[in-house]
Amino acid sequence: HMGRMGGLETAAELSSRDPLISSIPRILLTAETLTPKLEDRMRSSFDQILYKPLDIDDLAQAMDRSIEQAMGSVDRGLTGHT
């Protein structure tokens, strides 16, 4: 567990601080079994969800997807396209 704030609260706090921070892809890593309703809420705040025990190949793939997503956001921002 994370202490004072959970994952949803942390994501909301970071997103509210700066538009650049809110554009950084977020990966949730959890050992919890999520109900479908909670998983939907998490997906609205996180780009990807990984479950423990963590498979290192899954993490590498998630990071690759996040980097591609972030680079696409940068490219669209530079060209003015959405």
PDB file of N, CA, C and O in Angstrom:
ATOM      1  N   HIS A   1       0.837  -1.183   0.000  1.00  0.00           N
ATOM      2  CA  HIS A   1       0.000   0.000   0.000  1.00  0.00           C
ATOM      3  C   HIS A   1       0.882   1.245   0.000  1.00  0.00           C
ATOM      4  O   HIS A   1       1.995   1.230   0.484  1.00  0.00           O
ATOM      5  N   MET A   2       0.324   2.348  -0.482  1.00  0.00           N
ATOM      6  CA  MET A   2       1.126   3.523  -0.736  1.00  0.00           C
ATOM      7  C   MET A   2       1.184   4.514   0.421  1.00  0.00           C
ATOM      8  O   MET A   2       1.914   5.476   0.354  1.00  0.00           O
ATOM      9  N   GLY A   3       0.415   4.338   1.447  1.00  0.00           N
ATOM     10  CA  GLY A   3       0.477   5.288   2.549  1.00  0.00           C
ATOM     11  C   GLY A   3      -0.670   6.277   2.511  1.00  0.00           C
ATOM     12  O   GLY A   3      -1.828   5.881   2.492  1.00  0.00           O
ATOM     13  N   ARG A   4      -0.354   7.570   2.482  1.00  0.00           N
ATOM     14  CA  ARG A   4      -1.379   8.610   2.590  1.00  0.00           C
ATOM     15  C   ARG A   4      -2.354   8.637   1.430  1.00  0.00           C
ATOM     16  O   ARG A   4      -3.519   8.944   1.603  1.00  0.00           O
ATOM     17  N   MET A   5      -1.884   8.382   0.213  1.00  0.00           N
ATOM     18  CA  MET A   5      -2.762   8.444  -0.954  1.00  0.00           C
ATOM     19  C   MET A   5      -2.700   7.125  -1.716  1.00  0.00           C
ATOM     20  O   MET A   5      -1.636   6.529  -1.835  1.00  0.00           O
ATOM     21  N   GLY A   6      -3.833   6.732  -2.266  1.00  0.00           N
ATOM     22  CA  GLY A   6      -3.878   5.567  -3.133  1.00  0.00           C
ATOM     23  C   GLY A   6      -3.547   5.969  -4.565  1.00  0.00           C
ATOM     24  O   GLY A   6      -3.268   7.135  -4.859  1.00  0.00           O
ATOM     25  N   GLY A   7      -3.593   5.010  -5.443  1.00  0.00           N
ATOM     26  CA  GLY A   7      -3.247   5.244  -6.836  1.00  0.00           C
ATOM     27  C   GLY A   7      -4.116   6.281  -7.523  1.00  0.00           C
ATOM     28  O   GLY A   7      -3.623   7.154  -8.251  1.00  0.00           O
ATOM     29  N   LEU A   8      -5.436   6.195  -7.307  1.00  0.00           N
ATOM     30  CA  LEU A   8      -6.340   7.161  -7.947  1.00  0.00           C
ATOM     31  C   LEU A   8      -6.086   8.576  -7.459  1.00  0.00           C
ATOM     32  O   LEU A   8      -6.049   9.521  -8.249  1.00  0.00           O
ATOM     33  N   GLU A   9      -5.892   8.715  -6.136  1.00  0.00           N
ATOM     34  CA  GLU A   9      -5.642  10.041  -5.575  1.00  0.00           C
ATOM     35  C   GLU A   9      -4.309  10.603  -6.068  1.00  0.00           C
ATOM     36  O   GLU A   9      -4.199  11.787  -6.386  1.00  0.00           O
ATOM     37  N   THR A  10      -3.297   9.761  -6.132  1.00  0.00           N
ATOM     38  CA  THR A  10      -1.982  10.200  -6.607  1.00  0.00           C
ATOM     39  C   THR A  10      -2.059  10.643  -8.059  1.00  0.00           C
ATOM     40  O   THR A  10      -1.527  11.696  -8.429  1.00  0.00           O
ATOM     41  N   ALA A  11      -2.726   9.859  -8.905  1.00  0.00           N
ATOM     42  CA  ALA A  11      -2.862  10.218 -10.318  1.00  0.00           C
ATOM     43  C   ALA A  11      -3.604  11.539 -10.473  1.00  0.00           C
ATOM     44  O   ALA A  11      -3.207  12.402 -11.266  1.00  0.00           O
ATOM     45  N   ALA A  12      -4.668  11.732  -9.707  1.00  0.00           N
ATOM     46  CA  ALA A  12      -5.435  12.972  -9.787  1.00  0.00           C
ATOM     47  C   ALA A  12      -4.606  14.162  -9.329  1.00  0.00           C
ATOM     48  O   ALA A  12      -4.618  15.229  -9.955  1.00  0.00           O
ATOM     49  N   GLU A  13      -3.862  13.991  -8.240  1.00  0.00           N
ATOM     50  CA  GLU A  13      -3.024  15.070  -7.716  1.00  0.00           C
ATOM     51  C   GLU A  13      -1.946  15.463  -8.726  1.00  0.00           C
ATOM     52  O   GLU A  13      -1.727  16.652  -8.988  1.00  0.00           O
ATOM     53  N   LEU A  14      -1.282  14.485  -9.296  1.00  0.00           N
ATOM     54  CA  LEU A  14      -0.237  14.783 -10.277  1.00  0.00           C
ATOM     55  C   LEU A  14      -0.817  15.452 -11.521  1.00  0.00           C
ATOM     56  O   LEU A  14      -0.237  16.396 -12.050  1.00  0.00           O
ATOM     57  N   SER A  15      -1.952  14.979 -11.977  1.00  0.00           N
ATOM     58  CA  SER A  15      -2.574  15.536 -13.178  1.00  0.00           C
ATOM     59  C   SER A  15      -3.036  16.965 -12.971  1.00  0.00           C
ATOM     60  O   SER A  15      -3.027  17.765 -13.906  1.00  0.00           O
ATOM     61  N   SER A  16      -3.446  17.291 -11.751  1.00  0.00           N
ATOM     62  CA  SER A  16      -3.972  18.631 -11.501  1.00  0.00           C
ATOM     63  C   SER A  16      -2.870  19.677 -11.376  1.00  0.00           C
ATOM     64  O   SER A  16      -3.136  20.868 -11.467  1.00  0.00           O
ATOM     65  N   ARG A  17      -1.643  19.261 -11.190  1.00  0.00           N
ATOM     66  CA  ARG A  17      -0.548  20.200 -10.954  1.00  0.00           C
ATOM     67  C   ARG A  17      -0.044  20.883 -12.216  1.00  0.00           C
ATOM     68  O   ARG A  17       0.309  22.053 -12.172  1.00  0.00           O
ATOM     69  N   ASP A  18       0.025  20.152 -13.320  1.00  0.00           N
ATOM     70  CA  ASP A  18       0.678  20.686 -14.510  1.00  0.00           C
ATOM     71  C   ASP A  18       0.211  19.890 -15.728  1.00  0.00           C
ATOM     72  O   ASP A  18       0.216  18.663 -15.697  1.00  0.00           O
ATOM     73  N   PRO A  19      -0.159  20.573 -16.822  1.00  0.00           N
ATOM     74  CA  PRO A  19      -0.594  19.858 -18.021  1.00  0.00           C
ATOM     75  C   PRO A  19       0.481  18.921 -18.577  1.00  0.00           C
ATOM     76  O   PRO A  19       0.166  17.863 -19.115  1.00  0.00           O
ATOM     77  N   LEU A  20       1.741  19.294 -18.440  1.00  0.00           N
ATOM     78  CA  LEU A  20       2.809  18.416 -18.927  1.00  0.00           C
ATOM     79  C   LEU A  20       2.869  17.129 -18.123  1.00  0.00           C
ATOM     80  O   LEU A  20       3.063  16.048 -18.671  1.00  0.00           O
ATOM     81  N   ILE A  21       2.670  17.237 -16.827  1.00  0.00           N
ATOM     82  CA  ILE A  21       2.675  16.046 -15.982  1.00  0.00           C
ATOM     83  C   ILE A  21       1.477  15.161 -16.315  1.00  0.00           C
ATOM     84  O   ILE A  21       1.602  13.944 -16.369  1.00  0.00           O
ATOM     85  N   SER A  22       0.348  15.768 -16.584  1.00  0.00           N
ATOM     86  CA  SER A  22      -0.846  14.959 -16.873  1.00  0.00           C
ATOM     87  C   SER A  22      -0.718  14.196 -18.186  1.00  0.00           C
ATOM     88  O   SER A  22      -1.425  13.221 -18.400  1.00  0.00           O
ATOM     89  N   SER A  23       0.196  14.607 -19.064  1.00  0.00           N
ATOM     90  CA  SER A  23       0.363  13.910 -20.337  1.00  0.00           C
ATOM     91  C   SER A  23       1.334  12.736 -20.246  1.00  0.00           C
ATOM     92  O   SER A  23       1.467  11.976 -21.193  1.00  0.00           O
ATOM     93  N   ILE A  24       2.003  12.578 -19.102  1.00  0.00           N
ATOM     94  CA  ILE A  24       2.927  11.455 -18.928  1.00  0.00           C
ATOM     95  C   ILE A  24       2.110  10.179 -18.743  1.00  0.00           C
ATOM     96  O   ILE A  24       1.237  10.120 -17.880  1.00  0.00           O
ATOM     97  N   PRO A  25       2.372   9.158 -19.560  1.00  0.00           N
ATOM     98  CA  PRO A  25       1.634   7.904 -19.393  1.00  0.00           C
ATOM     99  C   PRO A  25       1.874   7.300 -18.015  1.00  0.00           C
ATOM    100  O   PRO A  25       2.970   7.356 -17.475  1.00  0.00           O
ATOM    101  N   ARG A  26       0.803   6.737 -17.444  1.00  0.00           N
ATOM    102  CA  ARG A  26       0.875   6.137 -16.112  1.00  0.00           C
ATOM    103  C   ARG A  26       0.558   4.646 -16.191  1.00  0.00           C
ATOM    104  O   ARG A  26      -0.399   4.246 -16.848  1.00  0.00           O
ATOM    105  N   ILE A  27       1.388   3.867 -15.513  1.00  0.00           N
ATOM    106  CA  ILE A  27       1.193   2.417 -15.434  1.00  0.00           C
ATOM    107  C   ILE A  27       0.894   2.073 -13.977  1.00  0.00           C
ATOM    108  O   ILE A  27       1.679   2.395 -13.091  1.00  0.00           O
ATOM    109  N   LEU A  28      -0.230   1.437 -13.739  1.00  0.00           N
ATOM    110  CA  LEU A  28      -0.603   0.992 -12.399  1.00  0.00           C
ATOM    111  C   LEU A  28      -0.078  -0.423 -12.201  1.00  0.00           C
ATOM    112  O   LEU A  28      -0.294  -1.296 -13.041  1.00  0.00           O
ATOM    113  N   LEU A  29       0.622  -0.642 -11.103  1.00  0.00           N
ATOM    114  CA  LEU A  29       1.076  -1.970 -10.712  1.00  0.00           C
ATOM    115  C   LEU A  29       0.366  -2.318  -9.408  1.00  0.00           C
ATOM    116  O   LEU A  29       0.474  -1.587  -8.422  1.00  0.00           O
ATOM    117  N   THR A  30      -0.383  -3.406  -9.414  1.00  0.00           N
ATOM    118  CA  THR A  30      -1.180  -3.748  -8.242  1.00  0.00           C
ATOM    119  C   THR A  30      -1.144  -5.245  -7.964  1.00  0.00           C
ATOM    120  O   THR A  30      -0.991  -6.057  -8.880  1.00  0.00           O
ATOM    121  N   ALA A  31      -1.268  -5.559  -6.701  1.00  0.00           N
ATOM    122  CA  ALA A  31      -1.421  -6.949  -6.269  1.00  0.00           C
ATOM    123  C   ALA A  31      -2.887  -7.244  -5.970  1.00  0.00           C
ATOM    124  O   ALA A  31      -3.251  -8.375  -5.687  1.00  0.00           O
ATOM    125  N   GLU A  32      -3.708  -6.210  -6.020  1.00  0.00           N
ATOM    126  CA  GLU A  32      -5.129  -6.332  -5.692  1.00  0.00           C
ATOM    127  C   GLU A  32      -5.901  -6.934  -6.863  1.00  0.00           C
ATOM    128  O   GLU A  32      -5.578  -6.709  -8.019  1.00  0.00           O
ATOM    129  N   THR A  33      -6.943  -7.679  -6.533  1.00  0.00           N
ATOM    130  CA  THR A  33      -7.898  -8.126  -7.536  1.00  0.00           C
ATOM    131  C   THR A  33      -8.927  -7.022  -7.686  1.00  0.00           C
ATOM    132  O   THR A  33      -9.573  -6.637  -6.715  1.00  0.00           O
ATOM    133  N   LEU A  34      -9.035  -6.471  -8.881  1.00  0.00           N
ATOM    134  CA  LEU A  34      -9.936  -5.343  -9.117  1.00  0.00           C
ATOM    135  C   LEU A  34     -11.283  -5.833  -9.614  1.00  0.00           C
ATOM    136  O   LEU A  34     -11.355  -6.664 -10.519  1.00  0.00           O
ATOM    137  N   THR A  35     -12.333  -5.296  -9.046  1.00  0.00           N
ATOM    138  CA  THR A  35     -13.662  -5.568  -9.577  1.00  0.00           C
ATOM    139  C   THR A  35     -13.766  -4.875 -10.943  1.00  0.00           C
ATOM    140  O   THR A  35     -13.023  -3.925 -11.208  1.00  0.00           O
ATOM    141  N   PRO A  36     -14.660  -5.315 -11.803  1.00  0.00           N
ATOM    142  CA  PRO A  36     -14.792  -4.646 -13.102  1.00  0.00           C
ATOM    143  C   PRO A  36     -15.056  -3.142 -12.971  1.00  0.00           C
ATOM    144  O   PRO A  36     -14.496  -2.343 -13.719  1.00  0.00           O
ATOM    145  N   LYS A  37     -15.868  -2.756 -11.995  1.00  0.00           N
ATOM    146  CA  LYS A  37     -16.171  -1.329 -11.797  1.00  0.00           C
ATOM    147  C   LYS A  37     -14.918  -0.555 -11.387  1.00  0.00           C
ATOM    148  O   LYS A  37     -14.635   0.524 -11.918  1.00  0.00           O
ATOM    149  N   LEU A  38     -14.150  -1.111 -10.451  1.00  0.00           N
ATOM    150  CA  LEU A  38     -12.926  -0.447 -10.013  1.00  0.00           C
ATOM    151  C   LEU A  38     -11.886  -0.440 -11.128  1.00  0.00           C
ATOM    152  O   LEU A  38     -11.180   0.551 -11.317  1.00  0.00           O
ATOM    153  N   GLU A  39     -11.797  -1.509 -11.896  1.00  0.00           N
ATOM    154  CA  GLU A  39     -10.855  -1.538 -13.016  1.00  0.00           C
ATOM    155  C   GLU A  39     -11.202  -0.451 -14.027  1.00  0.00           C
ATOM    156  O   GLU A  39     -10.314   0.223 -14.553  1.00  0.00           O
ATOM    157  N   ASP A  40     -12.483  -0.234 -14.306  1.00  0.00           N
ATOM    158  CA  ASP A  40     -12.891   0.849 -15.207  1.00  0.00           C
ATOM    159  C   ASP A  40     -12.454   2.204 -14.664  1.00  0.00           C
ATOM    160  O   ASP A  40     -11.976   3.059 -15.416  1.00  0.00           O
ATOM    161  N   ARG A  41     -12.617   2.415 -13.362  1.00  0.00           N
ATOM    162  CA  ARG A  41     -12.172   3.676 -12.742  1.00  0.00           C
ATOM    163  C   ARG A  41     -10.663   3.833 -12.864  1.00  0.00           C
ATOM    164  O   ARG A  41     -10.168   4.923 -13.150  1.00  0.00           O
ATOM    165  N   MET A  42      -9.940   2.746 -12.646  1.00  0.00           N
ATOM    166  CA  MET A  42      -8.481   2.799 -12.747  1.00  0.00           C
ATOM    167  C   MET A  42      -8.044   3.093 -14.178  1.00  0.00           C
ATOM    168  O   MET A  42      -7.125   3.866 -14.415  1.00  0.00           O
ATOM    169  N   ARG A  43      -8.718   2.486 -15.138  1.00  0.00           N
ATOM    170  CA  ARG A  43      -8.349   2.714 -16.544  1.00  0.00           C
ATOM    171  C   ARG A  43      -8.596   4.158 -16.964  1.00  0.00           C
ATOM    172  O   ARG A  43      -7.972   4.646 -17.888  1.00  0.00           O
ATOM    173  N   SER A  44      -9.493   4.847 -16.284  1.00  0.00           N
ATOM    174  CA  SER A  44      -9.714   6.256 -16.613  1.00  0.00           C
ATOM    175  C   SER A  44      -8.573   7.137 -16.097  1.00  0.00           C
ATOM    176  O   SER A  44      -8.401   8.257 -16.563  1.00  0.00           O
ATOM    177  N   SER A  45      -7.784   6.628 -15.146  1.00  0.00           N
ATOM    178  CA  SER A  45      -6.675   7.391 -14.571  1.00  0.00           C
ATOM    179  C   SER A  45      -5.301   6.866 -14.980  1.00  0.00           C
ATOM    180  O   SER A  45      -4.315   7.583 -14.876  1.00  0.00           O
ATOM    181  N   PHE A  46      -5.249   5.623 -15.418  1.00  0.00           N
ATOM    182  CA  PHE A  46      -3.980   4.991 -15.779  1.00  0.00           C
ATOM    183  C   PHE A  46      -4.065   4.476 -17.212  1.00  0.00           C
ATOM    184  O   PHE A  46      -5.105   4.010 -17.654  1.00  0.00           O
ATOM    185  N   ASP A  47      -2.944   4.549 -17.893  1.00  0.00           N
ATOM    186  CA  ASP A  47      -2.904   4.104 -19.281  1.00  0.00           C
ATOM    187  C   ASP A  47      -2.856   2.584 -19.393  1.00  0.00           C
ATOM    188  O   ASP A  47      -3.349   2.015 -20.359  1.00  0.00           O
ATOM    189  N   GLN A  48      -2.234   1.947 -18.404  1.00  0.00           N
ATOM    190  CA  GLN A  48      -2.125   0.499 -18.414  1.00  0.00           C
ATOM    191  C   GLN A  48      -2.173  -0.011 -16.975  1.00  0.00           C
ATOM    192  O   GLN A  48      -1.797   0.693 -16.050  1.00  0.00           O
ATOM    193  N   ILE A  49      -2.618  -1.253 -16.836  1.00  0.00           N
ATOM    194  CA  ILE A  49      -2.661  -1.894 -15.518  1.00  0.00           C
ATOM    195  C   ILE A  49      -1.888  -3.200 -15.619  1.00  0.00           C
ATOM    196  O   ILE A  49      -2.144  -4.012 -16.507  1.00  0.00           O
ATOM    197  N   LEU A  50      -0.947  -3.384 -14.698  1.00  0.00           N
ATOM    198  CA  LEU A  50      -0.199  -4.635 -14.591  1.00  0.00           C
ATOM    199  C   LEU A  50      -0.465  -5.223 -13.215  1.00  0.00           C
ATOM    200  O   LEU A  50      -0.621  -4.495 -12.236  1.00  0.00           O
ATOM    201  N   TYR A  51      -0.492  -6.538 -13.157  1.00  0.00           N
ATOM    202  CA  TYR A  51      -0.790  -7.233 -11.906  1.00  0.00           C
ATOM    203  C   TYR A  51       0.427  -7.989 -11.403  1.00  0.00           C
ATOM    204  O   TYR A  51       1.210  -8.522 -12.195  1.00  0.00           O
ATOM    205  N   LYS A  52       0.567  -8.017 -10.073  1.00  0.00           N
ATOM    206  CA  LYS A  52       1.615  -8.817  -9.446  1.00  0.00           C
ATOM    207  C   LYS A  52       1.132 -10.249  -9.340  1.00  0.00           C
ATOM    208  O   LYS A  52      -0.062 -10.468  -9.171  1.00  0.00           O
ATOM    209  N   PRO A  53       1.988 -11.240  -9.431  1.00  0.00           N
ATOM    210  CA  PRO A  53       3.426 -11.086  -9.580  1.00  0.00           C
ATOM    211  C   PRO A  53       3.757 -10.547 -10.975  1.00  0.00           C
ATOM    212  O   PRO A  53       3.150 -10.942 -11.973  1.00  0.00           O
ATOM    213  N   LEU A  54       4.694  -9.647 -11.000  1.00  0.00           N
ATOM    214  CA  LEU A  54       5.056  -8.939 -12.214  1.00  0.00           C
ATOM    215  C   LEU A  54       5.916  -9.809 -13.118  1.00  0.00           C
ATOM    216  O   LEU A  54       6.900 -10.396 -12.676  1.00  0.00           O
ATOM    217  N   ASP A  55       5.526  -9.869 -14.367  1.00  0.00           N
ATOM    218  CA  ASP A  55       6.338 -10.513 -15.395  1.00  0.00           C
ATOM    219  C   ASP A  55       7.164  -9.412 -16.051  1.00  0.00           C
ATOM    220  O   ASP A  55       6.610  -8.442 -16.567  1.00  0.00           O
ATOM    221  N   ILE A  56       8.468  -9.528 -16.021  1.00  0.00           N
ATOM    222  CA  ILE A  56       9.350  -8.470 -16.500  1.00  0.00           C
ATOM    223  C   ILE A  56       9.117  -8.175 -17.985  1.00  0.00           C
ATOM    224  O   ILE A  56       9.238  -7.023 -18.425  1.00  0.00           O
ATOM    225  N   ASP A  57       8.754  -9.181 -18.774  1.00  0.00           N
ATOM    226  CA  ASP A  57       8.462  -8.946 -20.191  1.00  0.00           C
ATOM    227  C   ASP A  57       7.206  -8.097 -20.355  1.00  0.00           C
ATOM    228  O   ASP A  57       7.152  -7.235 -21.230  1.00  0.00           O
ATOM    229  N   ASP A  58       6.202  -8.323 -19.501  1.00  0.00           N
ATOM    230  CA  ASP A  58       4.990  -7.495 -19.545  1.00  0.00           C
ATOM    231  C   ASP A  58       5.313  -6.044 -19.203  1.00  0.00           C
ATOM    232  O   ASP A  58       4.796  -5.119 -19.818  1.00  0.00           O
ATOM    233  N   LEU A  59       6.190  -5.852 -18.204  1.00  0.00           N
ATOM    234  CA  LEU A  59       6.593  -4.498 -17.835  1.00  0.00           C
ATOM    235  C   LEU A  59       7.336  -3.825 -18.984  1.00  0.00           C
ATOM    236  O   LEU A  59       7.062  -2.668 -19.310  1.00  0.00           O
ATOM    237  N   ALA A  60       8.248  -4.542 -19.621  1.00  0.00           N
ATOM    238  CA  ALA A  60       9.004  -3.975 -20.750  1.00  0.00           C
ATOM    239  C   ALA A  60       8.062  -3.583 -21.881  1.00  0.00           C
ATOM    240  O   ALA A  60       8.202  -2.498 -22.467  1.00  0.00           O
ATOM    241  N   GLN A  61       7.087  -4.426 -22.180  1.00  0.00           N
ATOM    242  CA  GLN A  61       6.121  -4.110 -23.236  1.00  0.00           C
ATOM    243  C   GLN A  61       5.270  -2.903 -22.852  1.00  0.00           C
ATOM    244  O   GLN A  61       4.995  -2.039 -23.689  1.00  0.00           O
ATOM    245  N   ALA A  62       4.852  -2.833 -21.603  1.00  0.00           N
ATOM    246  CA  ALA A  62       4.053  -1.689 -21.141  1.00  0.00           C
ATOM    247  C   ALA A  62       4.860  -0.406 -21.244  1.00  0.00           C
ATOM    248  O   ALA A  62       4.337   0.639 -21.661  1.00  0.00           O
ATOM    249  N   MET A  63       6.118  -0.460 -20.880  1.00  0.00           N
ATOM    250  CA  MET A  63       6.970   0.728 -20.969  1.00  0.00           C
ATOM    251  C   MET A  63       7.179   1.134 -22.427  1.00  0.00           C
ATOM    252  O   MET A  63       7.142   2.328 -22.753  1.00  0.00           O
ATOM    253  N   ASP A  64       7.379   0.160 -23.321  1.00  0.00           N
ATOM    254  CA  ASP A  64       7.522   0.467 -24.744  1.00  0.00           C
ATOM    255  C   ASP A  64       6.265   1.157 -25.276  1.00  0.00           C
ATOM    256  O   ASP A  64       6.354   2.153 -25.996  1.00  0.00           O
ATOM    257  N   ARG A  65       5.091   0.628 -24.911  1.00  0.00           N
ATOM    258  CA  ARG A  65       3.836   1.247 -25.359  1.00  0.00           C
ATOM    259  C   ARG A  65       3.706   2.664 -24.798  1.00  0.00           C
ATOM    260  O   ARG A  65       3.271   3.579 -25.505  1.00  0.00           O
ATOM    261  N   SER A  66       4.098   2.848 -23.552  1.00  0.00           N
ATOM    262  CA  SER A  66       4.017   4.177 -22.936  1.00  0.00           C
ATOM    263  C   SER A  66       4.949   5.167 -23.610  1.00  0.00           C
ATOM    264  O   SER A  66       4.589   6.326 -23.841  1.00  0.00           O
ATOM    265  N   ILE A  67       6.146   4.728 -23.954  1.00  0.00           N
ATOM    266  CA  ILE A  67       7.095   5.604 -24.650  1.00  0.00           C
ATOM    267  C   ILE A  67       6.559   5.969 -26.025  1.00  0.00           C
ATOM    268  O   ILE A  67       6.600   7.136 -26.429  1.00  0.00           O
ATOM    269  N   GLU A  68       6.024   4.984 -26.744  1.00  0.00           N
ATOM    270  CA  GLU A  68       5.439   5.267 -28.064  1.00  0.00           C
ATOM    271  C   GLU A  68       4.285   6.259 -27.935  1.00  0.00           C
ATOM    272  O   GLU A  68       4.160   7.185 -28.735  1.00  0.00           O
ATOM    273  N   GLN A  69       3.449   6.079 -26.922  1.00  0.00           N
ATOM    274  CA  GLN A  69       2.320   6.978 -26.702  1.00  0.00           C
ATOM    275  C   GLN A  69       2.823   8.390 -26.394  1.00  0.00           C
ATOM    276  O   GLN A  69       2.323   9.372 -26.928  1.00  0.00           O
ATOM    277  N   ALA A  70       3.817   8.487 -25.521  1.00  0.00           N
ATOM    278  CA  ALA A  70       4.356   9.794 -25.155  1.00  0.00           C
ATOM    279  C   ALA A  70       5.006  10.475 -26.355  1.00  0.00           C
ATOM    280  O   ALA A  70       4.839  11.681 -26.558  1.00  0.00           O
ATOM    281  N   MET A  71       5.723   9.736 -27.156  1.00  0.00           N
ATOM    282  CA  MET A  71       6.370  10.318 -28.333  1.00  0.00           C
ATOM    283  C   MET A  71       5.320  10.781 -29.342  1.00  0.00           C
ATOM    284  O   MET A  71       5.491  11.812 -29.977  1.00  0.00           O
ATOM    285  N   GLY A  72       4.221  10.053 -29.450  1.00  0.00           N
ATOM    286  CA  GLY A  72       3.134  10.477 -30.330  1.00  0.00           C
ATOM    287  C   GLY A  72       2.525  11.777 -29.850  1.00  0.00           C
ATOM    288  O   GLY A  72       2.203  12.661 -30.639  1.00  0.00           O
ATOM    289  N   SER A  73       2.394  11.932 -28.540  1.00  0.00           N
ATOM    290  CA  SER A  73       1.863  13.178 -27.975  1.00  0.00           C
ATOM    291  C   SER A  73       2.801  14.336 -28.256  1.00  0.00           C
ATOM    292  O   SER A  73       2.371  15.436 -28.595  1.00  0.00           O
ATOM    293  N   VAL A  74       4.099  14.096 -28.144  1.00  0.00           N
ATOM    294  CA  VAL A  74       5.088  15.141 -28.421  1.00  0.00           C
ATOM    295  C   VAL A  74       5.027  15.522 -29.888  1.00  0.00           C
ATOM    296  O   VAL A  74       5.005  16.703 -30.236  1.00  0.00           O
ATOM    297  N   ASP A  75       4.975  14.519 -30.766  1.00  0.00           N
ATOM    298  CA  ASP A  75       4.912  14.799 -32.204  1.00  0.00           C
ATOM    299  C   ASP A  75       3.678  15.613 -32.556  1.00  0.00           C
ATOM    300  O   ASP A  75       3.747  16.573 -33.310  1.00  0.00           O
ATOM    301  N   ARG A  76       2.518  15.243 -31.996  1.00  0.00           N
ATOM    302  CA  ARG A  76       1.290  15.995 -32.280  1.00  0.00           C
ATOM    303  C   ARG A  76       1.389  17.413 -31.743  1.00  0.00           C
ATOM    304  O   ARG A  76       0.937  18.356 -32.371  1.00  0.00           O
ATOM    305  N   GLY A  77       2.003  17.564 -30.592  1.00  0.00           N
ATOM    306  CA  GLY A  77       2.165  18.900 -30.003  1.00  0.00           C
ATOM    307  C   GLY A  77       3.071  19.785 -30.833  1.00  0.00           C
ATOM    308  O   GLY A  77       2.845  20.972 -30.988  1.00  0.00           O
ATOM    309  N   LEU A  78       4.118  19.200 -31.388  1.00  0.00           N
ATOM    310  CA  LEU A  78       5.070  19.968 -32.188  1.00  0.00           C
ATOM    311  C   LEU A  78       4.481  20.390 -33.522  1.00  0.00           C
ATOM    312  O   LEU A  78       4.781  21.456 -34.034  1.00  0.00           O
ATOM    313  N   THR A  79       3.628  19.546 -34.093  1.00  0.00           N
ATOM    314  CA  THR A  79       3.050  19.868 -35.403  1.00  0.00           C
ATOM    315  C   THR A  79       1.722  20.580 -35.298  1.00  0.00           C
ATOM    316  O   THR A  79       1.178  21.036 -36.305  1.00  0.00           O
ATOM    317  N   GLY A  80       1.168  20.667 -34.088  1.00  0.00           N
ATOM    318  CA  GLY A  80      -0.103  21.333 -33.908  1.00  0.00           C
ATOM    319  C   GLY A  80      -1.297  20.469 -34.235  1.00  0.00           C
ATOM    320  O   GLY A  80      -2.424  20.943 -34.267  1.00  0.00           O
ATOM    321  N   HIS A  81      -1.081  19.188 -34.485  1.00  0.00           N
ATOM    322  CA  HIS A  81      -2.184  18.277 -34.790  1.00  0.00           C
ATOM    323  C   HIS A  81      -2.587  17.523 -33.548  1.00  0.00           C
ATOM    324  O   HIS A  81      -1.786  17.275 -32.654  1.00  0.00           O
ATOM    325  N   THR A  82      -3.863  17.160 -33.487  1.00  0.00           N
ATOM    326  CA  THR A  82      -4.347  16.364 -32.362  1.00  0.00           C
ATOM    327  C   THR A  82      -4.776  15.007 -32.833  1.00  0.00           C
ATOM    328  O   THR A  82      -4.998  14.760 -33.960  1.00  0.00           O
TER     329      THR A  82
END
